[in-house]
GROMACS .gro file of C-alpha atoms in nm:
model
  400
    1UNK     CA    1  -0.895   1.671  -3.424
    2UNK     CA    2  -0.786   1.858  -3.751
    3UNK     CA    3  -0.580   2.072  -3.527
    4UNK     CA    4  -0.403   1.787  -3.357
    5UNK     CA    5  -0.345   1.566  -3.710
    6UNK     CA    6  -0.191   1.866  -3.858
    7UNK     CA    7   0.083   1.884  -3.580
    8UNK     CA    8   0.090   1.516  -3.592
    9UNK     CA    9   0.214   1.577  -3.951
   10UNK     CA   10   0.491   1.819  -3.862
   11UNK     CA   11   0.630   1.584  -3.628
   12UNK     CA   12   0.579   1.333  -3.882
   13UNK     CA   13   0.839   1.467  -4.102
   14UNK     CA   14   1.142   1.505  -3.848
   15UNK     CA   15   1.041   1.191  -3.734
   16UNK     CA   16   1.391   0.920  -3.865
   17UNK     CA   17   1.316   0.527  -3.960
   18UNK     CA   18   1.418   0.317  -3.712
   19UNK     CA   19   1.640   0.033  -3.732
   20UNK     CA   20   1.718  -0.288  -3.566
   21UNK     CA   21   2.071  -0.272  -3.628
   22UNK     CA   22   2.188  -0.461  -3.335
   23UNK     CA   23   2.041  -0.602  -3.038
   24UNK     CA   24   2.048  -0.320  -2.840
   25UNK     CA   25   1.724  -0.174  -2.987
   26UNK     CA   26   1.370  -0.256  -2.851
   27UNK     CA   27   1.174  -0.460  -3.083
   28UNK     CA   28   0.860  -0.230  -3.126
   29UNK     CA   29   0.611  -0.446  -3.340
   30UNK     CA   30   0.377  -0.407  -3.594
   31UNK     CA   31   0.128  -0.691  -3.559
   32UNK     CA   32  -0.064  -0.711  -3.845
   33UNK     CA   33   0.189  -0.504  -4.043
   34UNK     CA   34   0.237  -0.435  -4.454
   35UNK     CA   35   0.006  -0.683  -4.567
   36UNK     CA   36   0.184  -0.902  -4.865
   37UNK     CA   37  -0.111  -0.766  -5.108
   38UNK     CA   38  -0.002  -0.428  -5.056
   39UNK     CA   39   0.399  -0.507  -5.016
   40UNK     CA   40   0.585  -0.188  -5.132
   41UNK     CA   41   0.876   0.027  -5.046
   42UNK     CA   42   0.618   0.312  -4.976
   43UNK     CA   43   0.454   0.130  -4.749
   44UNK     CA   44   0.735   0.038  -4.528
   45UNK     CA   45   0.858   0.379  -4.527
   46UNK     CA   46   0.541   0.470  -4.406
   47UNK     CA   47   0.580   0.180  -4.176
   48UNK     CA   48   0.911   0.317  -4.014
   49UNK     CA   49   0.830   0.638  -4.012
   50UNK     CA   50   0.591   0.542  -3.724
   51UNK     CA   51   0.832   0.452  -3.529
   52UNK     CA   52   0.802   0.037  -3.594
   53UNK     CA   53   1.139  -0.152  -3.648
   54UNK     CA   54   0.941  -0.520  -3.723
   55UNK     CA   55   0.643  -0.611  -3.921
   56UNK     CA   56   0.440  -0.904  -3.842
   57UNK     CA   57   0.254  -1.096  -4.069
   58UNK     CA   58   0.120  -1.412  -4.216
   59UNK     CA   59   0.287  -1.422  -4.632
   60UNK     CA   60   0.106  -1.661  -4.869
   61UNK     CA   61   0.480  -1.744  -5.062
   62UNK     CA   62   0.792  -1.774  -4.954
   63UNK     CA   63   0.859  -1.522  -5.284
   64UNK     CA   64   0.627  -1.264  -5.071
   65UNK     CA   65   0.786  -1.273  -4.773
   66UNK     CA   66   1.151  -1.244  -4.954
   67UNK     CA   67   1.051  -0.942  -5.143
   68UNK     CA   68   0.878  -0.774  -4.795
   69UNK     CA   69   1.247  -0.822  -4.632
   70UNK     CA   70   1.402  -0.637  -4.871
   71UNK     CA   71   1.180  -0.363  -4.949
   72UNK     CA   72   1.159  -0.340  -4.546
   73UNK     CA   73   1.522  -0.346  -4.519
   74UNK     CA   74   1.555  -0.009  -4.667
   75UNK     CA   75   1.416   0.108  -4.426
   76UNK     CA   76   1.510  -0.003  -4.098
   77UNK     CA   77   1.271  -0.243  -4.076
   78UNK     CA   78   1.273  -0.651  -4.049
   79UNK     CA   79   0.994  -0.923  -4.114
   80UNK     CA   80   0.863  -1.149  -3.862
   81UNK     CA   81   0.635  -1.362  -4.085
   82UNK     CA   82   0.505  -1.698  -4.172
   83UNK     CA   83   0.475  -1.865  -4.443
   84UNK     CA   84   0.301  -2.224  -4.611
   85UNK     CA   85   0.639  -2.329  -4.687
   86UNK     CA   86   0.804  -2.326  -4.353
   87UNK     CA   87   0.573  -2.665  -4.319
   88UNK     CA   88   0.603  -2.792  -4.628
   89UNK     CA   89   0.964  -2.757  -4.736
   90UNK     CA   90   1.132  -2.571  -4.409
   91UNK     CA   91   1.476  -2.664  -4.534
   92UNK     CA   92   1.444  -2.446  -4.848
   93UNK     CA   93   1.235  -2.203  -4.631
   94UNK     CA   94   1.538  -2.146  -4.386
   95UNK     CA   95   1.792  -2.166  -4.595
   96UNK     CA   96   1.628  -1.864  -4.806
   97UNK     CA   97   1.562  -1.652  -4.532
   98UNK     CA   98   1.814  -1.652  -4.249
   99UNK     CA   99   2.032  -1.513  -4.576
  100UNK     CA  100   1.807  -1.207  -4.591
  101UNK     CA  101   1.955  -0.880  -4.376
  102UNK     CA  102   1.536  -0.757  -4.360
  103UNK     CA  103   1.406  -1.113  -4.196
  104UNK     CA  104   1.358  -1.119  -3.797
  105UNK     CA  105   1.224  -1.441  -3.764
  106UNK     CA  106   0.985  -1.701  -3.765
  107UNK     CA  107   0.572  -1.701  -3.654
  108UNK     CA  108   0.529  -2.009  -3.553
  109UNK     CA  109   0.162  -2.000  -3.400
  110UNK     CA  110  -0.067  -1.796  -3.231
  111UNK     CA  111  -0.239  -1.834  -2.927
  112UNK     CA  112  -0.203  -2.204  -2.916
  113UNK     CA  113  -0.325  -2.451  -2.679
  114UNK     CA  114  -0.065  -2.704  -2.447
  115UNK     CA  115  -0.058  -2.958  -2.707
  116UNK     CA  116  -0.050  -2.768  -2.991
  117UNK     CA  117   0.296  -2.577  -2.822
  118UNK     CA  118   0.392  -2.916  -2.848
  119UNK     CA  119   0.305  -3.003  -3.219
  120UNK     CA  120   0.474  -2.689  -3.279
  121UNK     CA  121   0.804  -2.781  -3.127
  122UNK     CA  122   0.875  -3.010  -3.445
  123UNK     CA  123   0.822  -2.720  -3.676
  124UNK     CA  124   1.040  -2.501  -3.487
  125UNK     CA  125   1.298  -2.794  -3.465
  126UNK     CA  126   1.307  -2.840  -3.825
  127UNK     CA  127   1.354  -2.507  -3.934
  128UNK     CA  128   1.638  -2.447  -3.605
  129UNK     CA  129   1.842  -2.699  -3.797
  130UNK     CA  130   1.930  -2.481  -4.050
  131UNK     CA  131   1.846  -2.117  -3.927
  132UNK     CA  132   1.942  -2.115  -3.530
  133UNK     CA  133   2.001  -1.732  -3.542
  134UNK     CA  134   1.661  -1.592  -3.589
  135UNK     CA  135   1.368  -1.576  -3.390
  136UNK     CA  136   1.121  -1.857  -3.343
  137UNK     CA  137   0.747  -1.670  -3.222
  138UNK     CA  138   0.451  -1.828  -3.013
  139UNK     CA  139   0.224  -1.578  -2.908
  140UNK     CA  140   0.020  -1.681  -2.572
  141UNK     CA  141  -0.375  -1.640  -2.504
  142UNK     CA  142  -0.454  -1.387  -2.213
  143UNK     CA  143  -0.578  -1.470  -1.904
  144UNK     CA  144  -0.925  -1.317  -1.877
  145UNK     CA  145  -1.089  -1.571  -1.620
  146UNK     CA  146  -0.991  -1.881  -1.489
  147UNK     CA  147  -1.295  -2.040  -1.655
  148UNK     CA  148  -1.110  -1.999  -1.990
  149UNK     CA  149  -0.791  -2.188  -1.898
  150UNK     CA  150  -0.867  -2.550  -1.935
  151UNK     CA  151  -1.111  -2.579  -2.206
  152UNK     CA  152  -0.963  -2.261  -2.453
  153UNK     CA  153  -0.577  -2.347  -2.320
  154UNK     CA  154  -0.597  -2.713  -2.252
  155UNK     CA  155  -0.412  -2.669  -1.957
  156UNK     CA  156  -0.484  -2.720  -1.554
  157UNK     CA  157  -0.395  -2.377  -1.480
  158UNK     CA  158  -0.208  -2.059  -1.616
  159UNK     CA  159   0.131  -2.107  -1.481
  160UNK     CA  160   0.145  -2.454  -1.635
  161UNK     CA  161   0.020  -2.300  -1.954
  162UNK     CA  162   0.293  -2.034  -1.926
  163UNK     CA  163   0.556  -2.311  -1.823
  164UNK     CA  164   0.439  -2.543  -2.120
  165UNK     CA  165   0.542  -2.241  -2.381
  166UNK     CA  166   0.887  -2.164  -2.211
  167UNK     CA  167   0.998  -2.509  -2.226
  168UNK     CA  168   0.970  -2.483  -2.639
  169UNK     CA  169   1.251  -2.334  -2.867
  170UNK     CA  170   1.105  -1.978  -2.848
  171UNK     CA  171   1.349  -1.706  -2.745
  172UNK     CA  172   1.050  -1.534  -2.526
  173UNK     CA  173   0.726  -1.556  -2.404
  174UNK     CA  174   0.498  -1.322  -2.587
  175UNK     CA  175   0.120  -1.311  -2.479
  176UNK     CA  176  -0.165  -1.082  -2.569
  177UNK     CA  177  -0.407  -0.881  -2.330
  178UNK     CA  178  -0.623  -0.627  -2.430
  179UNK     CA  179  -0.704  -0.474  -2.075
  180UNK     CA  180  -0.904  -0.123  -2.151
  181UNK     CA  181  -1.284  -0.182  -2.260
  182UNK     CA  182  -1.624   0.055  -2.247
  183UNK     CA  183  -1.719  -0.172  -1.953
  184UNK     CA  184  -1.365  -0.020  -1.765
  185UNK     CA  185  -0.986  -0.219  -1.686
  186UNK     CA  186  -1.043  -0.570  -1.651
  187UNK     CA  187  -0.952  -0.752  -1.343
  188UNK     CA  188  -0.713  -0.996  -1.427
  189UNK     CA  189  -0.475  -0.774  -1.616
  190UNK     CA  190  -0.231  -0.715  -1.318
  191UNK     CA  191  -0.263  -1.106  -1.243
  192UNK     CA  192  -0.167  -1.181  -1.580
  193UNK     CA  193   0.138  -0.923  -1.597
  194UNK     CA  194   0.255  -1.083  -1.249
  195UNK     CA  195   0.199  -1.444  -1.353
  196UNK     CA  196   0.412  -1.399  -1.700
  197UNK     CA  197   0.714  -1.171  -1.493
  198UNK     CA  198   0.722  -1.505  -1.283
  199UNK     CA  199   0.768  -1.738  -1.564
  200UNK     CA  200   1.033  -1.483  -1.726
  201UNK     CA  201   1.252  -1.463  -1.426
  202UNK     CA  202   1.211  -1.868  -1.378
  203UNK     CA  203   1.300  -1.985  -1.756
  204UNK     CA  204   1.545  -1.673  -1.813
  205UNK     CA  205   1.307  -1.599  -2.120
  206UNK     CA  206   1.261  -1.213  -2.160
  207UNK     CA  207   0.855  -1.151  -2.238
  208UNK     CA  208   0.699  -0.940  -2.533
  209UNK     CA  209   0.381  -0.752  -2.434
  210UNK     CA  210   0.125  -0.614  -2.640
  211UNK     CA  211  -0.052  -0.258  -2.651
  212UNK     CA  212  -0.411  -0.224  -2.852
  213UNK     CA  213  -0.460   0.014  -3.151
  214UNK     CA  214  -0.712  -0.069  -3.304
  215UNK     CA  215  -1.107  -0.020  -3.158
  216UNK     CA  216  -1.378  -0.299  -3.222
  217UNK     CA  217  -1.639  -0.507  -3.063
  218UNK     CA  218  -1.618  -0.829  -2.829
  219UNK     CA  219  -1.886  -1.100  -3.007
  220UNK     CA  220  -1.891  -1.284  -2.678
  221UNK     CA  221  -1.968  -1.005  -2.487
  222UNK     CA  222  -2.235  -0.773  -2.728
  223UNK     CA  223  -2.223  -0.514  -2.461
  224UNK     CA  224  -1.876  -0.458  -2.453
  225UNK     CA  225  -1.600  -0.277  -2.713
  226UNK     CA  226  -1.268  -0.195  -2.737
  227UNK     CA  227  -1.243   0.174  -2.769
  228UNK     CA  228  -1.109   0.448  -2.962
  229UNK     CA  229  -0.728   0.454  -2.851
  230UNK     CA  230  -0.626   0.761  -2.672
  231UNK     CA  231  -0.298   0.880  -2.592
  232UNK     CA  232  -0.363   0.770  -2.193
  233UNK     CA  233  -0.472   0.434  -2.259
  234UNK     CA  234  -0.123   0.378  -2.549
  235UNK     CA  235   0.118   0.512  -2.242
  236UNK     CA  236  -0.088   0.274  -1.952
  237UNK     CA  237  -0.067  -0.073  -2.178
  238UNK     CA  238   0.328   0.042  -2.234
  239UNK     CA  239   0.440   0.154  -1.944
  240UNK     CA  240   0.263  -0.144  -1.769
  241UNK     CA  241   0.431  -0.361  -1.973
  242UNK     CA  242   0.793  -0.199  -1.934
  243UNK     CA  243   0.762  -0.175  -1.536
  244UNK     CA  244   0.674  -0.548  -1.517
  245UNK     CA  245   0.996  -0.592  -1.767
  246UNK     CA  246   0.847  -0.656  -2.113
  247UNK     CA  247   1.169  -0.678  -2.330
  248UNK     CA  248   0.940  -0.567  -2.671
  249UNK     CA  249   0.610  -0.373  -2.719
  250UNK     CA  250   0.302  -0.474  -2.995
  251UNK     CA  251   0.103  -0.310  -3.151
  252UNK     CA  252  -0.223  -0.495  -3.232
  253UNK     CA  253  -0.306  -0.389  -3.469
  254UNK     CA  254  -0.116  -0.159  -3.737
  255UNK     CA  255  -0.322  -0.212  -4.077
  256UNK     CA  256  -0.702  -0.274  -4.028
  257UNK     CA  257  -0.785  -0.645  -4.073
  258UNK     CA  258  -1.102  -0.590  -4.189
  259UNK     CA  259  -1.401  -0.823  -4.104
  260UNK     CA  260  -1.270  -1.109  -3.877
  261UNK     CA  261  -1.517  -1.387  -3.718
  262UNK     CA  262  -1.724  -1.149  -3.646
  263UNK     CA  263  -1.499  -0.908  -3.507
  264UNK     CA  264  -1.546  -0.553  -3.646
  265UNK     CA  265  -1.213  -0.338  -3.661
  266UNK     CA  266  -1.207  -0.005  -3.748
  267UNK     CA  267  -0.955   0.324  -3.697
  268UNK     CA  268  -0.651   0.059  -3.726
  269UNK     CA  269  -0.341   0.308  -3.771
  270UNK     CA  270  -0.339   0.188  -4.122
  271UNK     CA  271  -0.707   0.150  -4.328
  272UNK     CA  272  -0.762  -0.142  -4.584
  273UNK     CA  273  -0.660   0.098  -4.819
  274UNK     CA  274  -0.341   0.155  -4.687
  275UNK     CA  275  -0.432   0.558  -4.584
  276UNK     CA  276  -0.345   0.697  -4.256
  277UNK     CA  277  -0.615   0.703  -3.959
  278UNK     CA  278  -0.595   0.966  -3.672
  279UNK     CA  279  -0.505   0.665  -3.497
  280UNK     CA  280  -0.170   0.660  -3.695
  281UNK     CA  281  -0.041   1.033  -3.539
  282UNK     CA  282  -0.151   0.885  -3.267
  283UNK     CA  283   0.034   0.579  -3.240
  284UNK     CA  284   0.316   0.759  -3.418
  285UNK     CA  285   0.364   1.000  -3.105
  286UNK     CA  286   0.368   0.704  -2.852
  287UNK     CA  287   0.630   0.552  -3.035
  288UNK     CA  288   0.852   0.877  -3.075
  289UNK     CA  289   0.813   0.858  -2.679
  290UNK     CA  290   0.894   0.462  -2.615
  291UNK     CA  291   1.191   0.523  -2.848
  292UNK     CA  292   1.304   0.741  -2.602
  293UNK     CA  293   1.258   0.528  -2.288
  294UNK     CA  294   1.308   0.205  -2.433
  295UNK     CA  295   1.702   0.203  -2.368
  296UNK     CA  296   1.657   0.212  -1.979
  297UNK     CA  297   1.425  -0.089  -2.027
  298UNK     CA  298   1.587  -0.286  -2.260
  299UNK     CA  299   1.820  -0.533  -2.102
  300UNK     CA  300   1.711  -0.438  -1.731
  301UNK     CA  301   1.682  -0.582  -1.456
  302UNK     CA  302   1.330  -0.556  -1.258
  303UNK     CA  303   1.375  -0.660  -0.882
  304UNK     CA  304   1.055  -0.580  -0.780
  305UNK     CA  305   0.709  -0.440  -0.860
  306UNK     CA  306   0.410  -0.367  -0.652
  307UNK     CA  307   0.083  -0.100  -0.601
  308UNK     CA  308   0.035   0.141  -0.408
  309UNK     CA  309  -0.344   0.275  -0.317
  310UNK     CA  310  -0.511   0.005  -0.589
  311UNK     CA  311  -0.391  -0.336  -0.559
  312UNK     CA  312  -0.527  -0.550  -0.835
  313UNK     CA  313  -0.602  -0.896  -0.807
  314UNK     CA  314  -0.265  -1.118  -0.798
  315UNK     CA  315  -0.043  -0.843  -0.702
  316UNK     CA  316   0.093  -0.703  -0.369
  317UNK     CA  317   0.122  -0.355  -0.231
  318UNK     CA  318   0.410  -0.175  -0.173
  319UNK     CA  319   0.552  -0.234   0.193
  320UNK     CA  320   0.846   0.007   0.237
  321UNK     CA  321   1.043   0.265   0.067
  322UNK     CA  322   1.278   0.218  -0.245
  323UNK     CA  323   1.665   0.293  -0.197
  324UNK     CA  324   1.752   0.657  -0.057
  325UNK     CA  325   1.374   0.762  -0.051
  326UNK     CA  326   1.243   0.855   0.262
  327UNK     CA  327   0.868   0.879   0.154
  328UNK     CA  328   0.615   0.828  -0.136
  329UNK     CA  329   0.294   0.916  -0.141
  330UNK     CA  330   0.010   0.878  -0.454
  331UNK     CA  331  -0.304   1.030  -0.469
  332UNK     CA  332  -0.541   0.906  -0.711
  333UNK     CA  333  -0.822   0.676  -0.642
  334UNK     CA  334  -0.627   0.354  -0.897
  335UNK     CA  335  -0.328   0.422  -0.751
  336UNK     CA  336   0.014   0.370  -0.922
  337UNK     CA  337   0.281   0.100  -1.055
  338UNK     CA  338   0.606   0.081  -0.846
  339UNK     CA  339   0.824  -0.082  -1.022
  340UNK     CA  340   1.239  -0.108  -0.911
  341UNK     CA  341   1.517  -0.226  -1.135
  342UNK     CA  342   1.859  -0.247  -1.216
  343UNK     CA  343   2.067  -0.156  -1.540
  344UNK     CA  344   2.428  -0.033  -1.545
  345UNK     CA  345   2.531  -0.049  -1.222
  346UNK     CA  346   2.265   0.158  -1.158
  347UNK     CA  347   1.899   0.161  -0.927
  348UNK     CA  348   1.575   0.297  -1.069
  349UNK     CA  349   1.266   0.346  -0.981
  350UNK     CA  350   0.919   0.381  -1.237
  351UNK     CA  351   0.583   0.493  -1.091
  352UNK     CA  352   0.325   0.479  -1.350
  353UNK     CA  353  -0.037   0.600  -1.317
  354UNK     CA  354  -0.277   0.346  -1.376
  355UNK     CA  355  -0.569   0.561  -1.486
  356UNK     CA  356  -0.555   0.577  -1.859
  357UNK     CA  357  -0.817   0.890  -1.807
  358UNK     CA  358  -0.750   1.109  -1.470
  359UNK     CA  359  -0.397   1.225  -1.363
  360UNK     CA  360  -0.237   1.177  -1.013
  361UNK     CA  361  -0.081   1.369  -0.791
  362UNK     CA  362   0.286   1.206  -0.656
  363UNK     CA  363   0.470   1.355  -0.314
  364UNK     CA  364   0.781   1.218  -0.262
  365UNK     CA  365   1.084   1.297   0.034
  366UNK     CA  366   1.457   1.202   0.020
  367UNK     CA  367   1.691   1.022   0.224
  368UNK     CA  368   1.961   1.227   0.053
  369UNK     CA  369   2.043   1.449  -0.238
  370UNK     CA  370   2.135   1.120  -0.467
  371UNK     CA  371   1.827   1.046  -0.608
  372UNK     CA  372   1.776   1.215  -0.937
  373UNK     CA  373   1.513   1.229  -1.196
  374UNK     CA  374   1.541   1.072  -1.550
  375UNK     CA  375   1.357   1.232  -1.797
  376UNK     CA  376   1.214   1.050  -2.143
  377UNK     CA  377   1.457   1.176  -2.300
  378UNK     CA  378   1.705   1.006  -2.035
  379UNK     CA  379   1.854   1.324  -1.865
  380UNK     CA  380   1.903   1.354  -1.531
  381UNK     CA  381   1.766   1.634  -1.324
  382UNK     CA  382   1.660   1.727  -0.975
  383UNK     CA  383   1.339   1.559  -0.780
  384UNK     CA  384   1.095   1.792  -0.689
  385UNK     CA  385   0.909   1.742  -0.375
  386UNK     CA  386   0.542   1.725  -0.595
  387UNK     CA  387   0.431   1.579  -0.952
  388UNK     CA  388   0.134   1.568  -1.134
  389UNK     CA  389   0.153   1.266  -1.381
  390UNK     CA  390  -0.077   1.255  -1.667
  391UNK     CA  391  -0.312   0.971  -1.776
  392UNK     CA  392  -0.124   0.623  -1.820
  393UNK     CA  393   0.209   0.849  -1.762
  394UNK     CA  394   0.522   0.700  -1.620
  395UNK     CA  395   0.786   0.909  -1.370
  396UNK     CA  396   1.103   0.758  -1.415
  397UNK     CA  397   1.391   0.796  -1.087
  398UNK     CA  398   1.747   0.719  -1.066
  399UNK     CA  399   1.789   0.585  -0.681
  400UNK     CA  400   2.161   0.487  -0.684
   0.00000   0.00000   0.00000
């Protein structure tokens, strides 16, 4: 581990800030970011140079959250935050920060239920009135079971969940899931992915998916935990999330939050005392590689996605061959993503191994010789006939 932190580090210091100059770039978000206790040019820098271009948090002042935009400006990085006074004097509260080149946007409320999306529509309406440039963020609850919809959602079912947040003032539909646990991938993950592409492509809202870094335990289930990330399980929640079209990738969560209603995190990125974890290399590598990636995503089209071998709950297999392919074969026993989409004029095709532990083996036969492989560094060069794609690993094709 000493071995792999120390080359961590080296890469660490080629590694640029990022920046959200336009709205070209990927939002790649720090949930749970600098904490407004700890707000400091260091730690932003520190921020950046892990490859984040937004910091989330919840600021106790408006003064806080000023000072975090423009200590996180310098450095690439802008400030989706909350704070009291965007309830009790929004028009001061927007007018101060849709001024501020650092500020990203609004948190509105997290993991609400139907009637609080609702409640939350006046607040958002309040502070659009003066500051209808910035973002306006509702994050969703997961769906785990069915059983938790009506009495943890207040809703009749998912989809009307899903449809209740689209129809507020939000620019997107983010929602969390936490798929990889000590007990294995949960069920409903695939079901969930497929359920929120659905309401995307309906409501013309992109969706913001979510990636876990930090381990700790489940109170409700004692016999369960969120493990240790690894660099398979960081690439499966990502690439999941980009082959069902997720338009921005978070990371909960980037500092340690400590002790939470009884929820025990450790190994966050970032500990309470603001020193790097293992996990931070860690998460710092994953990001140098979605950086990479990102532009093919961002602002694509995704026509279809299905499984091959493993079909999860709520999804279908895949029936026939993509555009100028003649045959694709996976060997692994959970299969692989196949997702298709469009960007530039141009076709593509993502397989993505849904193991976050073993590797599988791909065999794949043209049509024709235009079909050409896009690295992650987005290069084009020639399909071999055989690949072996690592843990949570994503094989990226140009079809047309």
């Amino acid at each position: 581990m000493i071995r792999v932190c120390f080359i961590a580090l080296l890469l660490f210091n080629y590694m640029q800030p990022t920046s959200l100059a336009n709205e070209d770039e990927m939002p790649i978000i720090a949930y749970m970011g600098v904490p407004d206790w700890r707000t400091s040019e260091e730690d932003f820098r520190t921020l950046s140079e892990c490859g984040f271009n937004v910091s989330l948090y919840p600021y106790a002042s408006l003064d806080l959250m000023v000072q975090a935009c423009r200590y996180a400006d310098k450095y690439g990085v802008k400030i989706l935050g909350r704070c009291p006074e965007m309830r009790n004097s929004p028009t001061k509260t927007a007018n101060t920060l849709k001024k501020e080149k650092g500020f990203f946007g609004y948190i509105i409320q997290d993991e609400p239920t139907v009637p609080e999306i609702r409640e939350r529509q006046k607040d958002i309406l309040k502070l659009k009135r003066i500051d209808s440039t910035h973002c306006f963020y509702i994050n969703l609850q997961p769906y785990y079971h069915e059983e938790w919809v009506k009495p943890s959602m207040k809703a009749k079912s998912y989809p009307e969940y899903l449809k209740a947040a689209s129809a507020a003032s939000t620019q997107q539909i983010s929602f969390d899931f936490y798929p990889i646990t000590t007990k294995g991938i949960r069920g409903t993950w695939y079901h969930n992915l497929e359920m929120v592409r659905n309401e995307s492509q309906i409501s013309g809202k992109p969706f913001w998916g979510f990636v876990l870094s930090v381990p700790h335990d489940v109170p409700f289930t004692p016999d369960t935990f969120y493990p240790t990330p690894t660099l398979g399980s960081l690439r499966l929640q990502i690439y999941s999330n980009l082959a069902y079209g997720a338009q921005a990738i978070q990371y909960f969560t980037y500092w340690n939050p400590g002790e939470s209603e009884g929820f025990h995190y450790h190994d966050a990125p970032i500990s309470r005392d603001g020193k790097r974890n293992d996990t931070y290399f860690l998460v710092q590598q994953m990001n140098k590689e979605l950086r990479q990636v990102a532009p093919l995503f961002y602002g694509a089209n995704i026509t279809e996605v299905h499984h091959l071998v493993s079909i999860p709950q709520g999804t279908s297999k895949q029936m026939s061959t993509p555009t100028n392919i003649r045959s694709l074969k996976i060997v692994g026993r959970q299969g692989a993503i196949i997702s298709q989409f469009n960007k530039d004029g141009h076709s593509y095709m993502a397989i993505v191994n849904k193991s976050h532990e073993r590797k599988i083996k791909v065999s794949i036969k043209l049509q024709n010789n235009t079909p050409r492989q896009i690295s992650k560094d987005l290069k084009e060069q020639s399909i071999k006939s055989t690949y072996i794609v690592a843990a949570g690993d994503i094989l990226i094709f140009k079809l047309k």
